[in-house]
């Protein structure tokens, strides 16, 4: 699995002309990094006497962060599979009319399926932004900057995954479905970019 | 080295209460991911007949991207060492007046040294944003979204590293030096956030 490659190897294969990982898989990884930074604030808060009032919150936030980290790492793989299916479809023979029709059907399905992993990455980024916001609000003051960095990375991963939806919906034959996907992506970007910015600004103003 | 851990292990140790890696090291990793996405656009452009006019540009951009990726991975380590030195200084005995004076001297030096890795991360992020901008402008149109995701990640890493400067300069005794570091960080954020935003907007508008 891609998540089991070393960070160095991941960077090398990302930079190469290998078709995967690309922007989608990289967004899933950056989403995991952002979530883990929030989780770290929780780990530095949990069990500390001076934060006993938020102990239950921390347990809940940490549990969910750990699940999200795993989901993000799985999504690196899912995005890879979806993209490989798309590449396979593009390479299908398309000389005869029958071949053309077959290829179009497979390609349409593969293109539409390729939007699903980035859409799931976006949904998890929104949730991770909510978690980072709560870690920043309730967690250990000494690790506040880490919650701020976490929220920045989850926002960038959210925007990054959206570009991988837009590049696919642009050429989808089913314009209604494409429009729905774009609307859903736009809604998440608009709501959660603003939320992430507000957390970042709060962290920044308490550090300066 | 931290860069030789698997992505999964890096996420696990980041999420834990281990003092390192933290927001600084995570910013270096995300900077490497962003740079590698730009580099990938280059790898998908280089040697292609239809892009022969930009062949020399691609070679130059790819060479510099590869250097930057290595530097980012080394900076994960440098940030870890600087933070560990800071932790060691905090733990020095401080009962007698002599101990207090010794600890203060070591702590001051360690705090000031801990600002250097995030400052270097920021400088490399600025350069990586320039590279992504050129990849987006001249590189393979089919990989345009990857240059867009790259620039988003380099900007987030730039902002993330800045938080790790501000959290240190806040308690630096030498206010003049702290002010200079903050000014330098502010200048990079202001100039290169705007540059990154403009590349992202251009990519977005050509995808929508």
PDB file of C-alpha atoms in Angstrom, chain A residues 1-8 10-11 14-19 21-23 26-27 29-30 32-33 36-37 39-40 43-44 69 73 142 145-146 148-149 152-153 155-157 159-160 162-164 166-167 170 182 186 189 200 203-204 206-208, chain B residues 1-8 10-11 14-19 21-23 26-27 29-30 32-33 36-37 39-40 43-44 69 73 142 145-146 148-149 152-153 155-157 159-160 162-164 166-167 170 182 186 189 200 203-204 206-208:
ATOM      1  CA  UNK A   1       0.000   0.000   0.000  1.00  0.00           C
ATOM      2  CA  UNK A   2       1.113   3.558  -0.745  1.00  0.00           C
ATOM      3  CA  UNK A   3       0.713   4.534   2.927  1.00  0.00           C
ATOM      4  CA  UNK A   4       3.339   1.920   3.827  1.00  0.00           C
ATOM      5  CA  UNK A   5       5.964   3.524   1.593  1.00  0.00           C
ATOM      6  CA  UNK A   6       8.452   5.722   3.428  1.00  0.00           C
ATOM      7  CA  UNK A   7       7.771   9.456   3.247  1.00  0.00           C
ATOM      8  CA  UNK A   8      10.894   9.764   1.079  1.00  0.00           C
ATOM      9  CA  UNK A  10       6.162   8.611  -1.472  1.00  0.00           C
ATOM     10  CA  UNK A  11       7.678  11.987  -2.433  1.00  0.00           C
ATOM     11  CA  UNK A  14       4.710  11.463  -6.495  1.00  0.00           C
ATOM     12  CA  UNK A  15       7.310  13.583  -8.336  1.00  0.00           C
ATOM     13  CA  UNK A  16       7.778  10.967 -11.097  1.00  0.00           C
ATOM     14  CA  UNK A  17       5.739  10.445 -14.256  1.00  0.00           C
ATOM     15  CA  UNK A  18       3.970   7.454 -12.649  1.00  0.00           C
ATOM     16  CA  UNK A  19       0.223   8.107 -13.034  1.00  0.00           C
ATOM     17  CA  UNK A  21      -0.266   8.939  -6.686  1.00  0.00           C
ATOM     18  CA  UNK A  22      -1.332  12.377  -7.935  1.00  0.00           C
ATOM     19  CA  UNK A  23      -3.153  15.375  -6.484  1.00  0.00           C
ATOM     20  CA  UNK A  26      -1.499  13.683  -1.998  1.00  0.00           C
ATOM     21  CA  UNK A  27      -4.585  15.499  -0.656  1.00  0.00           C
ATOM     22  CA  UNK A  29      -2.030  12.286   2.848  1.00  0.00           C
ATOM     23  CA  UNK A  30      -2.062  15.995   3.731  1.00  0.00           C
ATOM     24  CA  UNK A  32      -4.073  12.761   7.446  1.00  0.00           C
ATOM     25  CA  UNK A  33      -1.157  15.024   8.470  1.00  0.00           C
ATOM     26  CA  UNK A  36      -2.789  13.984  13.192  1.00  0.00           C
ATOM     27  CA  UNK A  37      -1.656  17.485  14.262  1.00  0.00           C
ATOM     28  CA  UNK A  39      -4.820  14.604  17.463  1.00  0.00           C
ATOM     29  CA  UNK A  40      -1.355  15.504  18.831  1.00  0.00           C
ATOM     30  CA  UNK A  43      -2.526  13.556  23.170  1.00  0.00           C
ATOM     31  CA  UNK A  44      -0.752  16.446  24.953  1.00  0.00           C
ATOM     32  CA  UNK A  69      -6.383   9.227   9.888  1.00  0.00           C
ATOM     33  CA  UNK A  73      -4.650   6.588   4.369  1.00  0.00           C
ATOM     34  CA  UNK A 142       1.282  25.021  24.710  1.00  0.00           C
ATOM     35  CA  UNK A 145       0.139  26.335  17.135  1.00  0.00           C
ATOM     36  CA  UNK A 146      -0.104  22.641  16.161  1.00  0.00           C
ATOM     37  CA  UNK A 148      -3.460  25.947  13.830  1.00  0.00           C
ATOM     38  CA  UNK A 149      -1.100  24.125  11.456  1.00  0.00           C
ATOM     39  CA  UNK A 152      -4.307  24.917   7.550  1.00  0.00           C
ATOM     40  CA  UNK A 153      -3.417  21.482   6.168  1.00  0.00           C
ATOM     41  CA  UNK A 155      -8.184  23.265   4.405  1.00  0.00           C
ATOM     42  CA  UNK A 156      -5.460  22.859   1.755  1.00  0.00           C
ATOM     43  CA  UNK A 157      -6.362  19.151   1.395  1.00  0.00           C
ATOM     44  CA  UNK A 159      -9.234  22.557  -1.752  1.00  0.00           C
ATOM     45  CA  UNK A 160      -6.744  20.140  -3.319  1.00  0.00           C
ATOM     46  CA  UNK A 162     -11.866  19.717  -5.012  1.00  0.00           C
ATOM     47  CA  UNK A 163      -9.552  20.372  -7.996  1.00  0.00           C
ATOM     48  CA  UNK A 164      -9.579  16.619  -8.632  1.00  0.00           C
ATOM     49  CA  UNK A 166     -13.574  19.696 -11.063  1.00  0.00           C
ATOM     50  CA  UNK A 167     -11.039  18.229 -13.528  1.00  0.00           C
ATOM     51  CA  UNK A 170     -15.569  19.061 -16.638  1.00  0.00           C
ATOM     52  CA  UNK A 182     -19.650  20.546  -8.353  1.00  0.00           C
ATOM     53  CA  UNK A 186     -18.503  24.256  -3.832  1.00  0.00           C
ATOM     54  CA  UNK A 189     -15.257  24.719   0.106  1.00  0.00           C
ATOM     55  CA  UNK A 200      -6.312  29.970  11.911  1.00  0.00           C
ATOM     56  CA  UNK A 203      -4.636  30.864  16.705  1.00  0.00           C
ATOM     57  CA  UNK A 204      -2.531  33.512  14.949  1.00  0.00           C
ATOM     58  CA  UNK A 206      -3.206  34.502  20.291  1.00  0.00           C
ATOM     59  CA  UNK A 207       0.378  33.769  19.170  1.00  0.00           C
ATOM     60  CA  UNK A 208       1.248  37.314  18.019  1.00  0.00           C
TER      61      UNK A 208
ATOM     62  CA  UNK B   1      15.523   9.532  10.009  1.00  0.00           C
ATOM     63  CA  UNK B   2      11.890  10.638  10.213  1.00  0.00           C
ATOM     64  CA  UNK B   3      11.649  10.835   6.393  1.00  0.00           C
ATOM     65  CA  UNK B   4      12.444   7.119   6.226  1.00  0.00           C
ATOM     66  CA  UNK B   5       9.449   6.183   8.378  1.00  0.00           C
ATOM     67  CA  UNK B   6       6.433   4.975   6.435  1.00  0.00           C
ATOM     68  CA  UNK B   7       3.697   7.563   5.882  1.00  0.00           C
ATOM     69  CA  UNK B   8       1.521   5.524   8.263  1.00  0.00           C
ATOM     70  CA  UNK B  10       4.845   9.282  10.501  1.00  0.00           C
ATOM     71  CA  UNK B  11       1.125   9.994  11.002  1.00  0.00           C
ATOM     72  CA  UNK B  14       2.810  12.896  14.790  1.00  0.00           C
ATOM     73  CA  UNK B  15      -0.561  12.189  16.465  1.00  0.00           C
ATOM     74  CA  UNK B  16       1.075  10.901  19.661  1.00  0.00           C
ATOM     75  CA  UNK B  17       2.330  12.871  22.665  1.00  0.00           C
ATOM     76  CA  UNK B  18       5.933  12.458  21.454  1.00  0.00           C
ATOM     77  CA  UNK B  19       7.441  15.962  21.370  1.00  0.00           C
ATOM     78  CA  UNK B  21       7.634  15.694  14.945  1.00  0.00           C
ATOM     79  CA  UNK B  22       5.265  18.629  15.464  1.00  0.00           C
ATOM     80  CA  UNK B  23       3.919  21.459  13.338  1.00  0.00           C
ATOM     81  CA  UNK B  26       4.831  18.410   9.400  1.00  0.00           C
ATOM     82  CA  UNK B  27       5.175  21.700   7.471  1.00  0.00           C
ATOM     83  CA  UNK B  29       6.752  17.249   4.839  1.00  0.00           C
ATOM     84  CA  UNK B  30       3.781  19.103   3.319  1.00  0.00           C
ATOM     85  CA  UNK B  32       7.928  18.384   0.060  1.00  0.00           C
ATOM     86  CA  UNK B  33       4.538  16.994  -1.062  1.00  0.00           C
ATOM     87  CA  UNK B  36       6.748  16.954  -5.671  1.00  0.00           C
ATOM     88  CA  UNK B  37       3.330  17.691  -7.218  1.00  0.00           C
ATOM     89  CA  UNK B  39       7.759  18.210 -10.147  1.00  0.00           C
ATOM     90  CA  UNK B  40       5.234  15.578 -11.321  1.00  0.00           C
ATOM     91  CA  UNK B  43       7.905  14.742 -15.337  1.00  0.00           C
ATOM     92  CA  UNK B  44       4.707  14.505 -17.423  1.00  0.00           C
ATOM     93  CA  UNK B  69      12.367  17.988  -1.925  1.00  0.00           C
ATOM     94  CA  UNK B  73      13.053  16.118   4.105  1.00  0.00           C
ATOM     95  CA  UNK B 142      -3.540  17.426 -18.502  1.00  0.00           C
ATOM     96  CA  UNK B 145      -4.734  20.417 -11.406  1.00  0.00           C
ATOM     97  CA  UNK B 146      -1.628  18.824  -9.838  1.00  0.00           C
ATOM     98  CA  UNK B 148      -2.728  23.771  -8.448  1.00  0.00           C
ATOM     99  CA  UNK B 149      -2.745  21.275  -5.580  1.00  0.00           C
ATOM    100  CA  UNK B 152      -1.999  25.039  -2.212  1.00  0.00           C
ATOM    101  CA  UNK B 153       0.217  22.723  -0.157  1.00  0.00           C
ATOM    102  CA  UNK B 155       1.214  27.916   0.796  1.00  0.00           C
ATOM    103  CA  UNK B 156      -0.216  25.918   3.728  1.00  0.00           C
ATOM    104  CA  UNK B 157       3.312  24.751   4.643  1.00  0.00           C
ATOM    105  CA  UNK B 159       1.796  29.509   6.849  1.00  0.00           C
ATOM    106  CA  UNK B 160       2.264  26.436   9.064  1.00  0.00           C
ATOM    107  CA  UNK B 162       5.281  30.746  10.307  1.00  0.00           C
ATOM    108  CA  UNK B 163       3.175  29.704  13.333  1.00  0.00           C
ATOM    109  CA  UNK B 164       6.232  27.845  14.621  1.00  0.00           C
ATOM    110  CA  UNK B 166       5.674  33.217  16.065  1.00  0.00           C
ATOM    111  CA  UNK B 167       5.239  30.783  18.994  1.00  0.00           C
ATOM    112  CA  UNK B 170       6.759  35.532  21.468  1.00  0.00           C
ATOM    113  CA  UNK B 182       8.605  38.231  12.682  1.00  0.00           C
ATOM    114  CA  UNK B 186       5.324  38.452   7.702  1.00  0.00           C
ATOM    115  CA  UNK B 189       3.524  35.317   4.085  1.00  0.00           C
ATOM    116  CA  UNK B 200      -4.659  28.616  -7.560  1.00  0.00           C
ATOM    117  CA  UNK B 203      -5.870  26.863 -12.256  1.00  0.00           C
ATOM    118  CA  UNK B 204      -9.395  26.835 -10.800  1.00  0.00           C
ATOM    119  CA  UNK B 206      -9.329  26.967 -16.271  1.00  0.00           C
ATOM    120  CA  UNK B 207     -10.818  23.806 -14.705  1.00  0.00           C
ATOM    121  CA  UNK B 208     -14.329  25.185 -14.121  1.00  0.00           C
TER     122      UNK B 208
END
